[in-house]
Tab-separated table of C-alpha atoms and ligand atoms in Angstrom:
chain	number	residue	atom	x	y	z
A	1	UNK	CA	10.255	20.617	66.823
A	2	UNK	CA	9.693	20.636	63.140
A	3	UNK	CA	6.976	21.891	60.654
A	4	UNK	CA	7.316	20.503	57.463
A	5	UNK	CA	4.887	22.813	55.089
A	6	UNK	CA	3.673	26.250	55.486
A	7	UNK	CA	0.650	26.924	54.085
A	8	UNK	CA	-2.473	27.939	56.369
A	9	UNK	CA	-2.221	24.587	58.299
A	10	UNK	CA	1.480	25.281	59.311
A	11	UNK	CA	1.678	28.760	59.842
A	12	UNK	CA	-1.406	27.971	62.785
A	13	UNK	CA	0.462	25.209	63.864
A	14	UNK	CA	3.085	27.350	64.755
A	15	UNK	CA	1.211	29.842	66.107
A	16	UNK	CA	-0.054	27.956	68.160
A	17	UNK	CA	2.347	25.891	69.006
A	18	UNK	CA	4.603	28.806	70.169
A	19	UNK	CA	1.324	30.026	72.296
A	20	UNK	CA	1.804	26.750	73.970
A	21	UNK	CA	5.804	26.973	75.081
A	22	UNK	CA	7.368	25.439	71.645
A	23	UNK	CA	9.310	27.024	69.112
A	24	UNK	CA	9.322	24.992	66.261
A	25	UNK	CA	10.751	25.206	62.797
A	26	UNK	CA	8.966	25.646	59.699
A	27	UNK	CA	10.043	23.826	56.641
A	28	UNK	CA	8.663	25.418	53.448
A	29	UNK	CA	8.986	23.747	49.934
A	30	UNK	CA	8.874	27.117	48.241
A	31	UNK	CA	11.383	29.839	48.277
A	32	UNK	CA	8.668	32.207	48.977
A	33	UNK	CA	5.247	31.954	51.032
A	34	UNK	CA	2.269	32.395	48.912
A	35	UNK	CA	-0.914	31.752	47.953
A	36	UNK	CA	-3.447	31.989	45.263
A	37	UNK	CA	-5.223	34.923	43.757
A	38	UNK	CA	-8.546	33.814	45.006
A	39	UNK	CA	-11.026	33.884	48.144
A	40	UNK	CA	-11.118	31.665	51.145
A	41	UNK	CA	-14.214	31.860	53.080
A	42	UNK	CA	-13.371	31.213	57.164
A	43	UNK	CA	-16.529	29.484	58.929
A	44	UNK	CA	-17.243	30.597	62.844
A	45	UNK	CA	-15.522	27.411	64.056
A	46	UNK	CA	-12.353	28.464	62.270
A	47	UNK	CA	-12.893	32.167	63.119
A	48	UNK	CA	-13.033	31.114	66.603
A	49	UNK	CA	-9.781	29.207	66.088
A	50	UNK	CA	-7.932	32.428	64.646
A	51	UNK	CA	-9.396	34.437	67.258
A	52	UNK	CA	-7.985	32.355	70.169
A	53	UNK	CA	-4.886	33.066	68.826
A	54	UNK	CA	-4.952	36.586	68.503
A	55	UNK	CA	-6.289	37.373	65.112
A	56	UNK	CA	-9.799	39.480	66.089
A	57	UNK	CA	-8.943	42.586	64.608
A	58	UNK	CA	-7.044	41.565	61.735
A	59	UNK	CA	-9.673	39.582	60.739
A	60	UNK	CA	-12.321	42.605	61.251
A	61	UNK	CA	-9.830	44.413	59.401
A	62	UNK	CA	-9.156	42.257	56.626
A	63	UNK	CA	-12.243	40.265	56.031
A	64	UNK	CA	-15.638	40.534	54.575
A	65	UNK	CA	-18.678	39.191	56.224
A	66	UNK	CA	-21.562	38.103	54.074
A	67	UNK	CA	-25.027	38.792	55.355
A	68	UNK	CA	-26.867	36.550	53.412
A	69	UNK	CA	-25.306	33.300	51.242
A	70	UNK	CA	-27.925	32.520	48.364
A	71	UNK	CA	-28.480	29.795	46.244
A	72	UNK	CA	-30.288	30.738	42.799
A	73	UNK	CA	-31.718	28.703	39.633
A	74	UNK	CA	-29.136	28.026	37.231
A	75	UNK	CA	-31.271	29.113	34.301
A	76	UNK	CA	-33.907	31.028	35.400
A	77	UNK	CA	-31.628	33.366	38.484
A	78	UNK	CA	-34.621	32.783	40.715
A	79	UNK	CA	-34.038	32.694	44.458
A	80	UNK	CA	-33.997	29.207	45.771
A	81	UNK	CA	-32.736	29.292	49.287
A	82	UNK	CA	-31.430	32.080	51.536
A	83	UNK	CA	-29.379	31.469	54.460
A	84	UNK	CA	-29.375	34.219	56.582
A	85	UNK	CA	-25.482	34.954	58.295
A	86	UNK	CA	-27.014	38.485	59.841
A	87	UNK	CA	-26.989	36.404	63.676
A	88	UNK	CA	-23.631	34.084	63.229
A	89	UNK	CA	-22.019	35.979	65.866
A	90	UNK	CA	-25.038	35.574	68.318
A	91	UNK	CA	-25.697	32.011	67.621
A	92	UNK	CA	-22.120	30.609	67.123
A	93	UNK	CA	-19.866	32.819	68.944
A	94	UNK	CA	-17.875	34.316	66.110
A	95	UNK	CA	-18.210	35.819	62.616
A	96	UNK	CA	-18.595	34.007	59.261
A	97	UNK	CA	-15.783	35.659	57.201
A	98	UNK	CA	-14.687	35.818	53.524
A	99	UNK	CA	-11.127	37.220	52.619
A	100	UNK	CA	-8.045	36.833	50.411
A	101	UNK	CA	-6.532	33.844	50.523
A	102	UNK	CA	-2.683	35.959	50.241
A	103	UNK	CA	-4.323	38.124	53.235
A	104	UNK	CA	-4.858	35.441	55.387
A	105	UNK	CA	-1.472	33.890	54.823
A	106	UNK	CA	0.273	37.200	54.958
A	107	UNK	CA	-1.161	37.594	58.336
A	108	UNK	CA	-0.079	34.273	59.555
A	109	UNK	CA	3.361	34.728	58.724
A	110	UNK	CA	3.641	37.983	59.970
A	111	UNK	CA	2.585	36.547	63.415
A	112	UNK	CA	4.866	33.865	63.245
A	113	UNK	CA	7.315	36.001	61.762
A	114	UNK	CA	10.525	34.663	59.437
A	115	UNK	CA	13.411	33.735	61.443
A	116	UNK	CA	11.975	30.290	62.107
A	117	UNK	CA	11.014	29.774	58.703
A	118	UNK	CA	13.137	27.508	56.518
A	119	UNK	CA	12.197	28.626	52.702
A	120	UNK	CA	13.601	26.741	49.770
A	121	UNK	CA	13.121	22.964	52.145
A	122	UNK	CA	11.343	20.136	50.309
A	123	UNK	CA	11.212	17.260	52.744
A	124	UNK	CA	12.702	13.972	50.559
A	125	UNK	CA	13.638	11.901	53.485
A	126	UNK	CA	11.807	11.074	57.193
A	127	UNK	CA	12.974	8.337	59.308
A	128	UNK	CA	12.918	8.078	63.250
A	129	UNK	CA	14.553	6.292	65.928
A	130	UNK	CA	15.562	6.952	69.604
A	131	UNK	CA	14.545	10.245	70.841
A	132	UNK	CA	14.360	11.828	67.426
A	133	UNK	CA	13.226	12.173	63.897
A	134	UNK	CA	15.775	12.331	61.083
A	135	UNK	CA	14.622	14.882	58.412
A	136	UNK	CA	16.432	15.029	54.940
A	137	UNK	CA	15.271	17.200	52.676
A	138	UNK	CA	15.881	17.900	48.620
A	139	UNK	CA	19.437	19.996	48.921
A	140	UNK	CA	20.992	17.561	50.583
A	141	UNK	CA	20.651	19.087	53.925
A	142	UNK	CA	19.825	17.053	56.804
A	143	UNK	CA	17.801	18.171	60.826
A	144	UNK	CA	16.955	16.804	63.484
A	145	UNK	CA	13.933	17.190	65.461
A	146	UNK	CA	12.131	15.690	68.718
A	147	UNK	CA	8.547	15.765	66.633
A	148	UNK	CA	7.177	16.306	63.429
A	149	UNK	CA	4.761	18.054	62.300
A	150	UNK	CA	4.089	17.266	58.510
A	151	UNK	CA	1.705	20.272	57.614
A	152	UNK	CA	2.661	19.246	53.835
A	153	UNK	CA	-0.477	19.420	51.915
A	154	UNK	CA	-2.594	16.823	49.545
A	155	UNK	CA	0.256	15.632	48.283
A	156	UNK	CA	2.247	15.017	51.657
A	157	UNK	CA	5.285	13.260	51.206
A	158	UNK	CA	5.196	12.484	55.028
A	159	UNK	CA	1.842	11.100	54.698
A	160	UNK	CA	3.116	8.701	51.474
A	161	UNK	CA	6.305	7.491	53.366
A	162	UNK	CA	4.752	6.748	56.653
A	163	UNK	CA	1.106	6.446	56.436
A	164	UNK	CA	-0.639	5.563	52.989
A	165	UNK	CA	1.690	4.932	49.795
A	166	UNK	CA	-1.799	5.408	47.476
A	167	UNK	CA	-1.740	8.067	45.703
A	168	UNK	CA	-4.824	11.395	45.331
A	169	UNK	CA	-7.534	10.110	42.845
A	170	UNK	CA	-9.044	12.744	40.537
A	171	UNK	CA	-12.802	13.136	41.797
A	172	UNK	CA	-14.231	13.967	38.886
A	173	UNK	CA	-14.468	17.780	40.385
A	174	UNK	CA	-12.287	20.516	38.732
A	175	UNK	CA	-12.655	24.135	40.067
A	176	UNK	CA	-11.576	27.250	38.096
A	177	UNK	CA	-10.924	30.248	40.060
A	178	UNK	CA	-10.521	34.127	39.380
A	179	UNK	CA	-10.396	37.337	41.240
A	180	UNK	CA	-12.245	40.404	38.852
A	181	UNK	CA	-12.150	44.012	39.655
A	182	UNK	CA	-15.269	44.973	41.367
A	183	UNK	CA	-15.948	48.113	38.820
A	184	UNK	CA	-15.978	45.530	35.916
A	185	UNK	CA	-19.440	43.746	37.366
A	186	UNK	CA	-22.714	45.016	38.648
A	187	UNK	CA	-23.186	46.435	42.139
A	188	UNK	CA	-25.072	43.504	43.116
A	189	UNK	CA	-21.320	41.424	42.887
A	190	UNK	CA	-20.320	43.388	45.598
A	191	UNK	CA	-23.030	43.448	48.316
A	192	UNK	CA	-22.471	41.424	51.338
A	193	UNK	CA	-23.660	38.136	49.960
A	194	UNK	CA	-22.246	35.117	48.838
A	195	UNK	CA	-24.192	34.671	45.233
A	196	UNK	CA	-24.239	30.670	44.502
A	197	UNK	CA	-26.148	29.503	40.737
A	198	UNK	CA	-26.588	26.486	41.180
A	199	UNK	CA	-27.499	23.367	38.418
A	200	UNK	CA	-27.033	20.043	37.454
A	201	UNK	CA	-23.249	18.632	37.636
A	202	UNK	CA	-22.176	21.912	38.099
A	203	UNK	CA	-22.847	25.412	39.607
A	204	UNK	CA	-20.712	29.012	40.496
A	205	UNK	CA	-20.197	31.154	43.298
A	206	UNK	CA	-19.546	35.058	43.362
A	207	UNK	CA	-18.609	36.598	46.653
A	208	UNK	CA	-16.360	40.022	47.023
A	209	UNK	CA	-13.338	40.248	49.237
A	210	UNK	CA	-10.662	43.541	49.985
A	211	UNK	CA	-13.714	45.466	50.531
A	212	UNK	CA	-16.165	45.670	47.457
A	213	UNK	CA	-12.494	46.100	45.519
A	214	UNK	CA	-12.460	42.505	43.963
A	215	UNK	CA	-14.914	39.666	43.616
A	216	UNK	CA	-13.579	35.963	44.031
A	217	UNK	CA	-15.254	33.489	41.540
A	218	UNK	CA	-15.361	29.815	41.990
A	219	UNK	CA	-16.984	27.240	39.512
A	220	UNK	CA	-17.298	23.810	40.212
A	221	UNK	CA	-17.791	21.351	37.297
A	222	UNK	CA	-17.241	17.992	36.161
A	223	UNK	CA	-14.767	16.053	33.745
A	224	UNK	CA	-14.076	12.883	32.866
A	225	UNK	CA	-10.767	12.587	34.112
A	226	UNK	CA	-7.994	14.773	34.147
A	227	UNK	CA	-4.869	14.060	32.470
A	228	UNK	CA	-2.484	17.478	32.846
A	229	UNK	CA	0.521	16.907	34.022
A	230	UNK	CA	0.177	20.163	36.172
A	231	UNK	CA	-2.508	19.730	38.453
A	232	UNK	CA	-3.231	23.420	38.530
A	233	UNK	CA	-3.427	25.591	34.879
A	234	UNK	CA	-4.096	28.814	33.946
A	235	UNK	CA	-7.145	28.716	31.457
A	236	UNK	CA	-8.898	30.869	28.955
A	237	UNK	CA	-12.403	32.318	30.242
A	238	UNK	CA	-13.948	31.065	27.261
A	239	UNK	CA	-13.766	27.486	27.998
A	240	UNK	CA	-15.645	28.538	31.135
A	241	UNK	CA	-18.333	30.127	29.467
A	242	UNK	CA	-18.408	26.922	27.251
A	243	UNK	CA	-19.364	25.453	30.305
A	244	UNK	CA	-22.130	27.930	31.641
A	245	UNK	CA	-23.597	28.746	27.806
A	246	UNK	CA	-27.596	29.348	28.375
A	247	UNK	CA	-27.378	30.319	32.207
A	248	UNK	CA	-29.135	32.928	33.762
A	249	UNK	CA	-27.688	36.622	32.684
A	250	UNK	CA	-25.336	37.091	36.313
A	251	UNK	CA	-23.412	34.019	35.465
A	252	UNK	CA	-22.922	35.219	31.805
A	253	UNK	CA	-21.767	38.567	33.055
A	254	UNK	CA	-19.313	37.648	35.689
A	255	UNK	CA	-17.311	35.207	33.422
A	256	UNK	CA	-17.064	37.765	30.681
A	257	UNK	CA	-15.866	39.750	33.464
A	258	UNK	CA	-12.829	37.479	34.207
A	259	UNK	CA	-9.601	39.302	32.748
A	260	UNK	CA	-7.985	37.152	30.114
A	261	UNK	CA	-5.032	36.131	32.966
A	262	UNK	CA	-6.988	35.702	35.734
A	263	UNK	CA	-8.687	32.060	35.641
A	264	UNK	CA	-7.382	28.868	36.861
A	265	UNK	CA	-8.648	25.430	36.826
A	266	UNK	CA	-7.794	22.985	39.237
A	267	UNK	CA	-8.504	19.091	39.152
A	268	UNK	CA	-9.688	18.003	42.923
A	269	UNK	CA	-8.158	15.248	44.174
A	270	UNK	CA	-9.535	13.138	46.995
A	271	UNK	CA	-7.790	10.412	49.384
A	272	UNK	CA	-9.314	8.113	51.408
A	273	UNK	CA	-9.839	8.653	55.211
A	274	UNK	CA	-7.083	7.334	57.311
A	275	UNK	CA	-7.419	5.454	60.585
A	276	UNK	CA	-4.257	6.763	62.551
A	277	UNK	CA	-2.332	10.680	61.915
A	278	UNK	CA	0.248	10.055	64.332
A	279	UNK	CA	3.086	7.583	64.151
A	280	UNK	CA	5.375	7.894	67.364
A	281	UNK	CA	6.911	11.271	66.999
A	282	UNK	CA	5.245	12.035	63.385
A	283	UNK	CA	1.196	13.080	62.742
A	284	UNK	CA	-0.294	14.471	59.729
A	285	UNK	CA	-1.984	17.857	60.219
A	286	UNK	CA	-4.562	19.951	57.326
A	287	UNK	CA	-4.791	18.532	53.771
A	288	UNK	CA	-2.147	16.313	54.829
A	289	UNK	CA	-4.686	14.097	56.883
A	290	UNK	CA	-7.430	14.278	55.923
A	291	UNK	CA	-7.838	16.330	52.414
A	292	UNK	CA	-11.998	17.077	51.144
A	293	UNK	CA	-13.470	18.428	48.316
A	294	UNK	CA	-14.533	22.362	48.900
A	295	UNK	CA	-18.071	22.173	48.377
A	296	UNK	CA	-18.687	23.298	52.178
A	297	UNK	CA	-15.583	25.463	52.693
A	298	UNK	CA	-14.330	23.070	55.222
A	299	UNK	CA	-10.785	22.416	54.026
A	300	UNK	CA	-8.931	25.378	55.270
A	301	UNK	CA	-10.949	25.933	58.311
A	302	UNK	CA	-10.676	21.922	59.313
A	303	UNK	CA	-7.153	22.471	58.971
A	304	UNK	CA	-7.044	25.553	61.259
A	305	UNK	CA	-9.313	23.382	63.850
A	306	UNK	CA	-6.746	20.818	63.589
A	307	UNK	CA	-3.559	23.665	64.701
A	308	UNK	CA	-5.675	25.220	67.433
A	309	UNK	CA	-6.360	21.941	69.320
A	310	UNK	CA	-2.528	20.783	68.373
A	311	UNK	CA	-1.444	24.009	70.360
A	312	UNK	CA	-3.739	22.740	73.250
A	313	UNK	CA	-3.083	19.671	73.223
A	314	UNK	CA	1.167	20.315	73.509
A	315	UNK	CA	-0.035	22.792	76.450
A	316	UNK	CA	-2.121	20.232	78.240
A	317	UNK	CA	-0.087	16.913	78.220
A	318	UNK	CA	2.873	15.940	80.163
A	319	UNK	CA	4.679	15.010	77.182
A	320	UNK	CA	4.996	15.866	73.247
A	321	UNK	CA	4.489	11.945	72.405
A	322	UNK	CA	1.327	12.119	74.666
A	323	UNK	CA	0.375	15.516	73.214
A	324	UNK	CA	0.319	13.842	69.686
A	325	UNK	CA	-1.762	11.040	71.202
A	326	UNK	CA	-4.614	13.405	72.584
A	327	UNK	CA	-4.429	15.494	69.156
A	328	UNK	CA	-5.141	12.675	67.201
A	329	UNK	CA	-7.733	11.437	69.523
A	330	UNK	CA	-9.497	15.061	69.790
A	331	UNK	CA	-9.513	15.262	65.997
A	332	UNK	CA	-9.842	12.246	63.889
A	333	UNK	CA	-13.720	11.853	64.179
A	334	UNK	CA	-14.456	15.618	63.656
A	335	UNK	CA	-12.118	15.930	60.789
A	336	UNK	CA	-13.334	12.338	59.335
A	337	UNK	CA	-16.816	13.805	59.586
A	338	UNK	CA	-16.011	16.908	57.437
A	339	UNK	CA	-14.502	15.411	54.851
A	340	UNK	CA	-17.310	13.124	53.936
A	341	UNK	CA	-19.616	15.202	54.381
A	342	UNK	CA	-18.089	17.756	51.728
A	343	UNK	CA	-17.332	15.184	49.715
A	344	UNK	CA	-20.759	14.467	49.407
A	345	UNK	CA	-21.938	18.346	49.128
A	346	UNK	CA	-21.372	18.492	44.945
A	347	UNK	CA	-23.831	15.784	44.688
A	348	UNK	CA	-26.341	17.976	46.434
A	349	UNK	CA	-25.419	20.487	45.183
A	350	UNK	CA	-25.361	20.274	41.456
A	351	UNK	CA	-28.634	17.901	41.679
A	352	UNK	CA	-30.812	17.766	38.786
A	353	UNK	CA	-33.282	19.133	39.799
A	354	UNK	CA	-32.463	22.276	41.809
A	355	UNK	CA	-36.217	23.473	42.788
A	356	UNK	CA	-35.889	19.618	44.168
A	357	UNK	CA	-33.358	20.659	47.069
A	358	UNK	CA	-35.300	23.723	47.276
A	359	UNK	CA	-38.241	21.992	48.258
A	360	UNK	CA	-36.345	19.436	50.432
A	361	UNK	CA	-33.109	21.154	51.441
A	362	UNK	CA	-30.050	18.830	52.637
A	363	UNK	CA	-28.591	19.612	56.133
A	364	UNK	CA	-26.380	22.557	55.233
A	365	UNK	CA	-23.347	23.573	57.911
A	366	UNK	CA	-25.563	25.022	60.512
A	367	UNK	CA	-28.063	21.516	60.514
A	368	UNK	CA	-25.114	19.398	60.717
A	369	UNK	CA	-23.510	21.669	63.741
A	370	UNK	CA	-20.544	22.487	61.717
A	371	UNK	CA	-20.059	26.241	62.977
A	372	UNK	CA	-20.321	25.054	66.744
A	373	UNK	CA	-17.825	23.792	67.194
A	374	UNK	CA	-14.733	25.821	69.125
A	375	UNK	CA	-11.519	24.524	68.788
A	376	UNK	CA	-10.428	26.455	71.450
A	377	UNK	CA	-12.930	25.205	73.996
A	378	UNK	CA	-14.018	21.624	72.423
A	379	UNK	CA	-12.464	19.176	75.345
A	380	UNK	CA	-9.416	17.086	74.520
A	381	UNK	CA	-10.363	13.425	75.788
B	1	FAD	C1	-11.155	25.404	44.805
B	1	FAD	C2	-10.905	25.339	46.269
B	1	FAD	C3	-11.567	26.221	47.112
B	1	FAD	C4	-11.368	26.146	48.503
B	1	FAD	N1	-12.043	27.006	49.294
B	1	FAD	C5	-11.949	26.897	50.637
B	1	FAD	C6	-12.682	27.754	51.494
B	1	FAD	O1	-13.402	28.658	51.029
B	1	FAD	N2	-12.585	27.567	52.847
B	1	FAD	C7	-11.796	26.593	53.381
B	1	FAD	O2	-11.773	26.443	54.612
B	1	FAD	N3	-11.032	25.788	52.585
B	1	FAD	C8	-11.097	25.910	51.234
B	1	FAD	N4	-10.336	25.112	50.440
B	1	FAD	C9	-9.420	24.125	51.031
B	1	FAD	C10	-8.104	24.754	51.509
B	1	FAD	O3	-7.500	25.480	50.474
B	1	FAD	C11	-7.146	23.675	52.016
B	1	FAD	O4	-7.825	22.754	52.808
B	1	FAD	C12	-6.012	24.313	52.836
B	1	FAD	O5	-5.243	25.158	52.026
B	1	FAD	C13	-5.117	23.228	53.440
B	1	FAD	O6	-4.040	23.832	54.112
B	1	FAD	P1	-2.715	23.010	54.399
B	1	FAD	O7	-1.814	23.961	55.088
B	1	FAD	O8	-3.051	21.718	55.037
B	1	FAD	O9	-2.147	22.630	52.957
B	1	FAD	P2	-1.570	23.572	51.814
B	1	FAD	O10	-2.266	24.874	51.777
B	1	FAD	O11	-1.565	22.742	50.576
B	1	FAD	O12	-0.078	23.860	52.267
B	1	FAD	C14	0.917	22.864	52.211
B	1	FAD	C15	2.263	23.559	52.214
B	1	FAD	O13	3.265	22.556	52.298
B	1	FAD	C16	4.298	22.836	51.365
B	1	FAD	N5	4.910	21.547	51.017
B	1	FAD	C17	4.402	20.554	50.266
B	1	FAD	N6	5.232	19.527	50.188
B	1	FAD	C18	6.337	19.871	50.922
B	1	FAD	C19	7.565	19.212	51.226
B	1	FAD	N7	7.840	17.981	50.749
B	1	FAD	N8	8.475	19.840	52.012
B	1	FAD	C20	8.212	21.095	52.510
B	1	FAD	N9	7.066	21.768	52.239
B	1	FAD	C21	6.138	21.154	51.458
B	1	FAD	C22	3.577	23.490	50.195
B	1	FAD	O14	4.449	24.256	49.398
B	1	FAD	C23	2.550	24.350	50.936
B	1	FAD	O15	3.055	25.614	51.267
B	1	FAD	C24	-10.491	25.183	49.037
B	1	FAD	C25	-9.779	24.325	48.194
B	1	FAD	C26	-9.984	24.403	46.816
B	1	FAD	C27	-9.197	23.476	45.916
């Protein structure tokens, strides 16, 4: 059994796969796992994901949880709307965590550990026939495998070859992300709260992670299109402050907080929702299905949904083709749901007229039963 990708999506997969009697390979692009210098916030249904696989106290060890998430006025700071995370554990069975994105991953590779991990594998080839899958990959080098399990991201080669040949459109979305030094900001960066300024087109997020030691920042704006040919660049904090001239004071301070190295900008990328993950021996897991814009931090925790009930799924069926079968039926509508839902949430978000969604506030993640769900409960057929 073969992984192709291991980022968050195939590091659970194999997790839980192996929790389930497999021992698959993982085939990583990279020569080195990694991730970004940013934060990753982890919902309850994802928590309860990670925790079915082992990862309660790492998480309580590594992770922050927020008490309160609030949106405020882009110009004038004032309070809009509080959600109040103090009873997530009560009412959803699990925490609402914020962490490192390199923590998380570090964690997940530990617990898979390395000696199934192919580094330095870019899948160029897939083709299958018989009772296999023929996997060839950039070096020349060339595996077999009984299924595959193409973990491989937005841009998923597996996904281009066998299931859409489209390629991402730009959403008109770009993020820019940085990790500051909790002593460079005011206390109030580092309390147990997600801080969220929110205005038209465009808004930013503050929340801390290792402790009170760092604070992850995440804007969300708009261009016109986005013609890089990187898809990810480092960028100077003054174009960001470009962007946020004549917002309320917090905003100001945080971005003239961001060390001169420490911001990227990302252009987000969307593809359109796809009516089958599984071909034969072959489905699409994570970003690779079913990709969404972050504005309801659904990507990553979607994608460790996705592993969870994969690992159930290969426990439960008589076969691995049937396994793949049930996985795809458990998944597609849940997964189809989250992404257009987030890919609606800028629009709400960065409305015109903020005191508006004060005053009539969209269905956030708790309204649309987002955190309820348990991937390690939620029944396969
Ligand atoms: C700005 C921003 C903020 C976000 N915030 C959150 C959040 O707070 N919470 C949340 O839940 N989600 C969030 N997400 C979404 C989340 O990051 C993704 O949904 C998640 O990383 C998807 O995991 P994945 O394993 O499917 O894909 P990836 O993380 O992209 O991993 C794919 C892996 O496959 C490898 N690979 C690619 N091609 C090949 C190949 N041909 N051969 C071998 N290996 C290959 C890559 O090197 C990589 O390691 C955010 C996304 C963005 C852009």
């Amino acid at each position: 059994m073969a992984i192709i990708g291991g980022g968050v999506g195939g590091l659970t997969a194999g997790i839980a796969l192996r929790g389930a009697g497999y021992d698959p390979v993982i085939y990583e692009r990279a020569a080195e796992f990694g991730e970004v210098g940013a934060g990753i916030s982890l919902s309850p249904n994802a928590v309860k994901g990670l925790e079915s696989l082992g990862f309660t106290d790492f998480l309580a060890r590594n992770a922050n949880e927020p008490m309160d998430q609030f949106l405020f006025h882009w110009e004038s700071g004032e309070e809009l709307l509080r959600y109040d995370r103090r009873d997530t554990r009560a009412t959803y069975g699990a925490a609402y965590y914020q962490m490192h994105r390199a923590d998380l991953l570090a964690g997940l590779v530990d617990a898979f550990g390395t000696e199934r991990c192919v580094m330095g594998a870019a899948l160029t080839g897939l083709e299958q026939g018989g009772a296999t899958a023929r996997i060839a990959f950039a070096d020349g080098n060339e595996v077999e495998a009984d299924i595959v399990i193409a973990a491989d991201g937005l841009r998923s080669a597996v996904r281009e070859m066998l299931f859409d040949p489209g390629q991402p459109r730009f959403s008109g979305h770009v993020a820019w992300r940085a990790l500051v030094p909790g002593d460079r900001l005011s206390p109030r960066a580092s309390e147990a709260s997600s801080i969220n300024h929110i205005g038209p087109g465009q808004n930013l997020v503050t929340y801390p992670v290792r402790g009170r030691s760092l604070v992850n920042v995440v804007a969300l704006t708009r261009a016109e299109g986005w013609t890089e040919e990187s898809w990810n660049a480092r960028a100077a904090p003054a174009e960001l402050a470009a962007l946020f001239g004549g917002w309320a004071d917090y905003v100001g301070e945080v971005i003239a907080a961001i060390p001169g190295d420490a911001l990227y900008r990302w252009g987000l990328f969307v593809r359109e929702p796809l009516v089958s993950w599984v071909k034969g021996r072959i489905a699409l897991l994570g970003d690779a299905a079913h990709p969404m814009l972050p504005y309801m931090g659904q990507g990553a925790s979607s994608t460790i949904e996705d592993a969870v009930v994969l690992g159930r799924c290969f426990a439960a069926a008589a076969d691995p083709l049937e396994a793949l079968r049930l996985y795809e039926t458990a998944r597609i509508e849940r997964a189809c749901f989250l992404q257009a839902e987030s890919n609606v949430g800028g629009d709400r978000l960065q409305a015109l007229d903020p005191y508006a969604l004060r005053d009539n506030p969209p269905k956030n993640e708790d309204a649309l039963g987002i955190f309820s769900y348990d991937p390690a409960r939620v029944e396969l057929a």
